[in-house]
Tab-separated table of C-alpha atoms and ligand atoms in Angstrom:
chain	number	residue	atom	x	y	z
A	1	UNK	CA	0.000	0.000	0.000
A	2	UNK	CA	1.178	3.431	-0.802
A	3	UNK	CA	0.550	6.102	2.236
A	4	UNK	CA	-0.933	10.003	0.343
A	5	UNK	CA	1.784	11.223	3.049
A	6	UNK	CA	5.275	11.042	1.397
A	7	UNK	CA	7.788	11.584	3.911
A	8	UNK	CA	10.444	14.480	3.679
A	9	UNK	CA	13.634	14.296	1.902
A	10	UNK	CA	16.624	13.431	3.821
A	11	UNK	CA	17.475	13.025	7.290
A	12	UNK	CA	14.391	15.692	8.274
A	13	UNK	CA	14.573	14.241	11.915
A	14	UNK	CA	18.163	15.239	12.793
A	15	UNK	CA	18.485	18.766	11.369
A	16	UNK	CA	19.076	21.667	13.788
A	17	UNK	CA	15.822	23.502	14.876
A	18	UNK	CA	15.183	26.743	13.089
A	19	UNK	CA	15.817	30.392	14.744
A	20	UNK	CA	12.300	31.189	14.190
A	21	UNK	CA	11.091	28.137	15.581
A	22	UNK	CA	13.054	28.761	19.174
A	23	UNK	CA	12.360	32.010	19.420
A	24	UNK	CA	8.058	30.650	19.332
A	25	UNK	CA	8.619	28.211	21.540
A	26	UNK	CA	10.643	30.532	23.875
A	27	UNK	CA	7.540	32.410	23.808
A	28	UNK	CA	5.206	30.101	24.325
A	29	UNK	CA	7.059	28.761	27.626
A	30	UNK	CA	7.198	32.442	28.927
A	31	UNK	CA	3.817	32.982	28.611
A	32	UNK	CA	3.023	29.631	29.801
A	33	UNK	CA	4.994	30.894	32.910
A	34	UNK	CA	3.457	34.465	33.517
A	35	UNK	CA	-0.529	32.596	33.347
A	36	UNK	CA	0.647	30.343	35.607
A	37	UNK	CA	2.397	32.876	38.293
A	38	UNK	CA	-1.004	35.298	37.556
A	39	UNK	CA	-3.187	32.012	38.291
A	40	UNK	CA	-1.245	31.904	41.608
A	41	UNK	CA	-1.441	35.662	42.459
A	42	UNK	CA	-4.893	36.027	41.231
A	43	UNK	CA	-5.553	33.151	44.011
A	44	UNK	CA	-4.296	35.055	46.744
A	45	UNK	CA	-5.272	38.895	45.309
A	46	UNK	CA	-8.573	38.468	43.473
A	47	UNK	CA	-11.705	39.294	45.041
A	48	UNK	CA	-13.867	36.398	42.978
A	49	UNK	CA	-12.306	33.440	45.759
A	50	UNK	CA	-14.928	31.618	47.423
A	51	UNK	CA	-15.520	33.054	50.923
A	52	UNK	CA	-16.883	32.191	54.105
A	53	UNK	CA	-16.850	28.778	55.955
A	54	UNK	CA	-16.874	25.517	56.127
A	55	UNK	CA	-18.676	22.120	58.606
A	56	UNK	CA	-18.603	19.263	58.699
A	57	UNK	CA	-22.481	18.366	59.378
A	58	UNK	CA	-24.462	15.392	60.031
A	59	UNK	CA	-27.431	15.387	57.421
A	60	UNK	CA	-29.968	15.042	60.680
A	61	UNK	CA	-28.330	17.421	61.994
A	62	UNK	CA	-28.640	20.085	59.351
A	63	UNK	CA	-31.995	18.943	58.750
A	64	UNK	CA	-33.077	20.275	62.413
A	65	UNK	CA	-30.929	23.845	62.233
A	66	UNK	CA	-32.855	24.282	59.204
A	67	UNK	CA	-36.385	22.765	60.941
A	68	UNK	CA	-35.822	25.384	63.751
A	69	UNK	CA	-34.871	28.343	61.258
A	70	UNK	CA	-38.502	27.685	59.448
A	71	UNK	CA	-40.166	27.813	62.694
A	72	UNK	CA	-38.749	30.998	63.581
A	73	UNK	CA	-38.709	32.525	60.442
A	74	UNK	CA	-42.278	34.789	58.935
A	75	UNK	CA	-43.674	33.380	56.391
A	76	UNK	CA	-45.092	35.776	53.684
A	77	UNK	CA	-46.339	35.831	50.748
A	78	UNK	CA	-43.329	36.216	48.616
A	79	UNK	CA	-41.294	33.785	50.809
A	80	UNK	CA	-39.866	33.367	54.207
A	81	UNK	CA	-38.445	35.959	56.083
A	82	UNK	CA	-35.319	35.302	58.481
A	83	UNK	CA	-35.563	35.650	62.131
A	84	UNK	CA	-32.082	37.586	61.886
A	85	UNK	CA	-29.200	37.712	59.456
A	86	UNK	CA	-28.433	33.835	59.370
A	87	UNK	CA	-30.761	32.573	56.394
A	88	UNK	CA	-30.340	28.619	55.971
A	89	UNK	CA	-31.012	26.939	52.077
A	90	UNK	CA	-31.054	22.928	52.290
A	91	UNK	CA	-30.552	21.654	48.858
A	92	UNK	CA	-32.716	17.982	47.900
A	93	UNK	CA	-33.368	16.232	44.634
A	94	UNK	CA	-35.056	18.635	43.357
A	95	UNK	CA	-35.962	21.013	45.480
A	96	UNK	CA	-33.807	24.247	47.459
A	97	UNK	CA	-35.215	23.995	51.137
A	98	UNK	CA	-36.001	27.654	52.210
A	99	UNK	CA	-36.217	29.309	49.294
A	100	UNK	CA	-37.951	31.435	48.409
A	101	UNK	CA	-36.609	33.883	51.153
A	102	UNK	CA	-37.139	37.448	51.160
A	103	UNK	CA	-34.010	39.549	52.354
A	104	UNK	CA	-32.870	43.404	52.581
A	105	UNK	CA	-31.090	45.376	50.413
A	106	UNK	CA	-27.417	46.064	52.155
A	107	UNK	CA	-27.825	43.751	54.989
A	108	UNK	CA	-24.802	41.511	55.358
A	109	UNK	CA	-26.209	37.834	55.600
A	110	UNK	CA	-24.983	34.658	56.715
A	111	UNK	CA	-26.021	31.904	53.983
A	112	UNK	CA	-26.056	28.720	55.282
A	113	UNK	CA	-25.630	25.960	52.896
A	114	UNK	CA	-26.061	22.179	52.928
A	115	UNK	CA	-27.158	18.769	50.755
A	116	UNK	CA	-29.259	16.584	52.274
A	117	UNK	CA	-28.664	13.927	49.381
A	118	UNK	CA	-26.202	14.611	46.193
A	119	UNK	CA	-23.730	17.119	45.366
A	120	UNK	CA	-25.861	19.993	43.825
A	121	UNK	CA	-24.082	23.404	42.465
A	122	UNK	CA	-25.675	26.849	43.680
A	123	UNK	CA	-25.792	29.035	41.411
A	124	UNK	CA	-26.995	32.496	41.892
A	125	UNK	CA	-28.074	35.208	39.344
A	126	UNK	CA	-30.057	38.301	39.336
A	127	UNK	CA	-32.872	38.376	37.171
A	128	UNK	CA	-31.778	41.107	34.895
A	129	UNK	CA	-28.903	39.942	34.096
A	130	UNK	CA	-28.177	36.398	34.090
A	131	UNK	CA	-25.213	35.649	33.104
A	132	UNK	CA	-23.479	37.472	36.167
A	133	UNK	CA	-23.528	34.864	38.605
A	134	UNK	CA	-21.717	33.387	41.572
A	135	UNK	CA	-21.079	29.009	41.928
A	136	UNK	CA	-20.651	27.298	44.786
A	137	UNK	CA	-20.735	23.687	45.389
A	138	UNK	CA	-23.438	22.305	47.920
A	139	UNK	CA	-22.309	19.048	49.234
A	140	UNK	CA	-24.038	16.643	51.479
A	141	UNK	CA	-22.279	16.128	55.028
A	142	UNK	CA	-21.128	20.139	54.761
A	143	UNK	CA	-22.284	23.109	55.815
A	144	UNK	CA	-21.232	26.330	53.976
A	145	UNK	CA	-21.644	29.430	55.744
A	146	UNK	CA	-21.186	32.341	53.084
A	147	UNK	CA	-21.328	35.842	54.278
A	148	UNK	CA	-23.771	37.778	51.495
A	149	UNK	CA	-25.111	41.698	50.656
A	150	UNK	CA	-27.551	41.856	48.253
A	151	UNK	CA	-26.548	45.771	46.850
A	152	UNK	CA	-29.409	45.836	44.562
A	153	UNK	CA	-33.362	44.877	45.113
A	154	UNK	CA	-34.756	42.359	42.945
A	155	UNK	CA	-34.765	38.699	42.058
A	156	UNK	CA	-31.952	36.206	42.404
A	157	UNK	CA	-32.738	32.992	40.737
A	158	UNK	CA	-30.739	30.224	42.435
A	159	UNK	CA	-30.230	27.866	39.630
A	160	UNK	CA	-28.604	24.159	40.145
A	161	UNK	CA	-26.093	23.914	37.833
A	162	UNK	CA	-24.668	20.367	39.265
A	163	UNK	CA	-26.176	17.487	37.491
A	164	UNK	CA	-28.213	15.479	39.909
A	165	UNK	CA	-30.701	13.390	38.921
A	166	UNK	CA	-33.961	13.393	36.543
A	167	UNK	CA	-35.597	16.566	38.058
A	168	UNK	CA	-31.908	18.839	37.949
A	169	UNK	CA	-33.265	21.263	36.066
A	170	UNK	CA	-36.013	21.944	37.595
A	171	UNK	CA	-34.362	22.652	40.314
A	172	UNK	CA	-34.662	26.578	40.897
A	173	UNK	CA	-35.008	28.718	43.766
A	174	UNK	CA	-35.377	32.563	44.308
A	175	UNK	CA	-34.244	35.066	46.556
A	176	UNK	CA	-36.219	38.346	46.590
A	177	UNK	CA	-34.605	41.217	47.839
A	178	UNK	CA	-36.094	44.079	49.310
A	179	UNK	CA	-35.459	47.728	49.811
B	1	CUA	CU1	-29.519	19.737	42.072
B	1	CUA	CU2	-28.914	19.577	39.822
């Protein structure tokens, strides 16, 4: 059988490598090396890190923090309102536990997160513009306390964005803030 590729003239595989050529990879390995020291500093300097922190948390155990928040939080008609600044979310196939809550505009709150079953990914967006949007992983046997101001009244869709199970996306949530 003949091969379409006909190899190069010569001894092609021993031949000095050309100027140009050196001077591109030389490039490519310095920039290789300033994204990977940014990466690093951007790690340590960046203000988009993942905050707060984090428990471990016996499912039961979660499940009755977030039992007793219900009971002392209001319920209203555009969702429940937390006793104080500690607002708890319990995330279930296919459901967010809590939600819809109703929160103030420039309060600091503690967000409280947990799974009771799977991994499921919190995702949070304001309604008017979705594509700005924080991710944070919500996994069962942690608890996740985020601190969170809402600058801006409106609606936050909490969206899952972890695969996990037949009813993922349906999975949504909202948080309506208030002036
Ligand atoms: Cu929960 Cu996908």
């Amino acid at each position: 059988m003949t091969s379409p590729i006909k190899p190069p003239d010569g001894n092609w595989w021993d031949q000095p490598v050309n100027r140009r050529e050196s001077i591109w990879l030389g490039l490519g390995v310095g920039w290789s090396l300033i994204l990977f020291g940014w990466m690093s500093a951007w790690t340590r300097v960046g203000d988009q890190n993942p905050i707060g922190e984090t428990y471990r948390v016996d499912s039961e155990e979660y499940r009755e923090k977030m039992d007793a928040y219900k009971e002392a939080a209001t319920e209203t008609e555009d969702g429940l309102v937390p006793p104080g600044t500690d607002v708890y979310i319990n995330a279930m196939r296919f459901q967010w536990d809590g939600a819809p809550v109703v929160l103030e505009a420039g309060t600091e709150y503690d967000i409280h997160l947990s799974s009771m079953d799977v991994q499921h990914g919190f995702s949070l967006r304001p309604e008017e513009a979705l594509s700005k949007q924080i991710n944070l992983q919500v996994l069962p046997g942690y608890e996740w306390v985020v601190p969170m101001t809402f600058d801006e009244p409106g609606t936050y869709h909490i969206i899952c964005n972890e695969f996990c199970g037949q009813g993922h996306r349906t999975m949504h949530g909202t948080i309506v803030v208030e002036e």
